[in-house]
Coordinates of C-alpha atoms in Angstrom, one line a residue:
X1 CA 0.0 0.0 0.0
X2 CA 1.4 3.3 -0.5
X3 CA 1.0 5.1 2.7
X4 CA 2.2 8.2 1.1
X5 CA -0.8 9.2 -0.1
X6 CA -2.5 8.2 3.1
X7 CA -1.5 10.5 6.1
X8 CA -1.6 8.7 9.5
X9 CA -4.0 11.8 10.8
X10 CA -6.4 10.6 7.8
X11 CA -6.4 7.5 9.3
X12 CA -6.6 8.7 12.8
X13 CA -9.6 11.2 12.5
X14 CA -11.8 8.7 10.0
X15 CA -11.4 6.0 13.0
X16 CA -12.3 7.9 15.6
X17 CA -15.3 9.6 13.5
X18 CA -16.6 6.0 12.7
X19 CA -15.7 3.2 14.0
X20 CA -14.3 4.2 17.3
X21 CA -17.0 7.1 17.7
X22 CA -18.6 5.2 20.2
X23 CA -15.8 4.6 22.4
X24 CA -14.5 8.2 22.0
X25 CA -18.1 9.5 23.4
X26 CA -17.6 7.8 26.0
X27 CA -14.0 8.7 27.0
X28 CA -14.8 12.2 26.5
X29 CA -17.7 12.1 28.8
X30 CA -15.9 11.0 31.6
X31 CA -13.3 14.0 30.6
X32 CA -15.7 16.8 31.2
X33 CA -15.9 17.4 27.8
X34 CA -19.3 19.4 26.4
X35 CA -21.6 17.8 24.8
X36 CA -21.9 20.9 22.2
X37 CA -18.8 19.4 20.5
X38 CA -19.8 15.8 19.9
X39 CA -22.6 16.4 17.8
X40 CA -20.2 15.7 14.9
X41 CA -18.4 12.5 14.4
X42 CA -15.7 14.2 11.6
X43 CA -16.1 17.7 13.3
X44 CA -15.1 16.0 16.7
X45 CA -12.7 13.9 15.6
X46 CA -10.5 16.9 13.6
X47 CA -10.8 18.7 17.5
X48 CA -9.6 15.5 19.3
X49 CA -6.8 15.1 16.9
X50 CA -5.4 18.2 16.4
X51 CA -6.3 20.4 19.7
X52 CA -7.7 19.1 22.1
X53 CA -4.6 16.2 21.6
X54 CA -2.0 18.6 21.9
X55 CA -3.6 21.0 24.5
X56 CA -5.0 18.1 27.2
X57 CA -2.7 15.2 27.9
X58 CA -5.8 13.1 29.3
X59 CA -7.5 13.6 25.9
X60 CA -4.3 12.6 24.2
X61 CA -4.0 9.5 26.6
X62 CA -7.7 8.7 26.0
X63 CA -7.5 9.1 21.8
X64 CA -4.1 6.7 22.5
X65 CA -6.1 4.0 23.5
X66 CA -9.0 4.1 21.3
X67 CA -7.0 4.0 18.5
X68 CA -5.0 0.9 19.8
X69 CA -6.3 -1.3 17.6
X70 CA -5.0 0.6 14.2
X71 CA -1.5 -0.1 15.0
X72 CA -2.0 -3.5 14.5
X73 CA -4.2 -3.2 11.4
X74 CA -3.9 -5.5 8.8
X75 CA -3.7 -3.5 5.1
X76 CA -4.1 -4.0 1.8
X77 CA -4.6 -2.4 -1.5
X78 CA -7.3 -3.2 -4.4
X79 CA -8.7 -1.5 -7.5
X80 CA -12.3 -0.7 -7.0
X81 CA -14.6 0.3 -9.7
X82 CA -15.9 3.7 -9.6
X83 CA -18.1 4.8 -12.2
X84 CA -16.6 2.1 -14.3
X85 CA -12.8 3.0 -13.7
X86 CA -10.3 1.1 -11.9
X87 CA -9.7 3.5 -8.6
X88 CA -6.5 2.5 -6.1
X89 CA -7.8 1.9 -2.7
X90 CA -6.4 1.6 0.8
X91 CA -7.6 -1.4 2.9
X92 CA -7.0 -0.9 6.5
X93 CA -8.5 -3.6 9.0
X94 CA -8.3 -3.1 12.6
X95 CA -10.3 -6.1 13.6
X96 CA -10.9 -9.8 12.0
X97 CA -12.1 -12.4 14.1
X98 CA -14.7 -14.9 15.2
X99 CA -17.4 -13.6 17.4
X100 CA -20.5 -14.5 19.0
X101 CA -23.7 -12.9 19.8
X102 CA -26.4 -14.9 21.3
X103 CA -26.8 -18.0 19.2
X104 CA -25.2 -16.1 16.3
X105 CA -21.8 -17.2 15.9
X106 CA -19.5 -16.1 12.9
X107 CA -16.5 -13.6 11.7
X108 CA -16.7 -9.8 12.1
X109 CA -14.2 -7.5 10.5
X110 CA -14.3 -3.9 10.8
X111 CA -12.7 -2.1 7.4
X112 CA -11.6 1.6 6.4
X113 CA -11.1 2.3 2.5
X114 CA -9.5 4.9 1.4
X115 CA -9.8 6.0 -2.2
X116 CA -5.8 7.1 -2.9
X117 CA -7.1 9.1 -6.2
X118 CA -8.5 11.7 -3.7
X119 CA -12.0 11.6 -6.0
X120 CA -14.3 10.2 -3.7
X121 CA -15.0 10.1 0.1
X122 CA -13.7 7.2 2.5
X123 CA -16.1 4.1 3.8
X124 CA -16.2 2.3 7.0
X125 CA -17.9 -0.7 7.8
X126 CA -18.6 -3.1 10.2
X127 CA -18.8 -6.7 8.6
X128 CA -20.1 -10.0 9.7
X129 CA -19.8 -13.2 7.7
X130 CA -22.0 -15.8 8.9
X131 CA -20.9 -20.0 8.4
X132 CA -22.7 -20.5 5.5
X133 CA -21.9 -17.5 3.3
X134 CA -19.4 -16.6 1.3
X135 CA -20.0 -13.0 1.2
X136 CA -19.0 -10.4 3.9
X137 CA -22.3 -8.6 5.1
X138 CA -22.4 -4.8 5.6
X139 CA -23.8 -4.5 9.3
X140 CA -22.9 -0.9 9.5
X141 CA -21.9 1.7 7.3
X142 CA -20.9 5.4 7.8
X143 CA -21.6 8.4 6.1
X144 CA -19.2 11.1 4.6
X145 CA -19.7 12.8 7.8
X146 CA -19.0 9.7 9.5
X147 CA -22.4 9.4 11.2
X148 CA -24.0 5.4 11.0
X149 CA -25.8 4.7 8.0
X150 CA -28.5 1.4 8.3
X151 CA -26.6 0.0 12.0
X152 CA -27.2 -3.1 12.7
X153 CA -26.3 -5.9 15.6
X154 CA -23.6 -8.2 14.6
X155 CA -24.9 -11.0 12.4
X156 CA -28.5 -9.6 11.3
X157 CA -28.5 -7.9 8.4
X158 CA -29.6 -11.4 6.8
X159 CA -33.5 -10.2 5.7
X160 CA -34.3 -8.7 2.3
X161 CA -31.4 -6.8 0.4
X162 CA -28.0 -7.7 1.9
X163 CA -25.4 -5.6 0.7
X164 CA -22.1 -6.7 1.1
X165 CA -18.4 -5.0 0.3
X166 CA -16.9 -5.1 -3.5
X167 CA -15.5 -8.1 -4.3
X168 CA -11.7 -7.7 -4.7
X169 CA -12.2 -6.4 -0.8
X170 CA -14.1 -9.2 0.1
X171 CA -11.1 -11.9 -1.1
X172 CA -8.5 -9.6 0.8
X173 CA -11.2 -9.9 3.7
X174 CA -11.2 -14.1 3.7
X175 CA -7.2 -14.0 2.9
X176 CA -7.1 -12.0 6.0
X177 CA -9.9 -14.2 7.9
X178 CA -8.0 -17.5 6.7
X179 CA -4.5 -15.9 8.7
X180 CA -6.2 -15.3 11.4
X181 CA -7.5 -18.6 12.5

């Protein structure tokens, strides 16, 4: 992957706007941090990052550990299709496993994609893949803004339409899956 064209702070803000939004409310809560700024996930995360990061070592200390699990990430790059052009994309996932909930039992994966031609925005999901498929099943996506688009629990976006992630990220996804076990 060519991580010059993908700035660590990128990485850093889209995480906490998406994926580890959750987390970060909470942290910042027990901070005595307003409410007024969380209201938005990308707006919040830029402030976390590059203020209130340098100005307050316990919101530094706090961001540290929420992003934990992105310097371990597995990456990868694959050519997506956007409106019917090849586009370079960064693959960065920050958790594959095997994980129950209730009586569903399967692999989750969260992913961040990063379009390296700069055209289009990022995406970040939250994936299941259930025993008997063979496709990766978006559970929860974000938004631009990195607010949740369509959330659901692990494991239950089986009803009706299933979307699930392109292809050529899907194969990295099981190459990944298959290392893990």
């Amino acid at each position: 992957m060519d991580t010059t064209k993908l700035s660590t702070e990128d990485q850093h803000v889209w995480y906490l706007a998406t994926l580890g939004r959750e987390a970060l409310l909470r942290q910042l809560a027990l901070l005595d941090i307003p409410s007024s700024v969380t209201h938005d996930p990308l707006g919040l995360a830029y402030l976390v990052v590059r203020d209130l990061g340098v100005s307050r070592p316990d919101v530094r200390q706090a961001t540290e550990a929420i992003l934990r699990p992105l310097v371990g990430a597995a990456t990868f790059s694959v050519a997506l299709e956007v409106q019917g052009e090849p586009v370079e994309h960064a693959g960065i996932v920050p958790v594959i496993a095997e994980r129950s909930a209730g009586s569903v039992t399967g692999q989750y994966a969260e992913l961040m994609l990063f379009d390296l031609s700069g055209l289009m925005n990022r995406g970040a999901f939250r994936l299941s893949r259930l025993p008997a498929e063979t496709h990766w099943i978006i559970d929860t996506s974000f938004h631009p803004s990195g607010a949740p688009d369509a959330e659901r629990p692990f494991g239950s976006a089986r009803g009706g339409r299933r979307r699930a992630v392109p292809s050529p990220a899907a194969a990295e996804l099981n190459r990944l899956a298959g290392q893990a076990r």
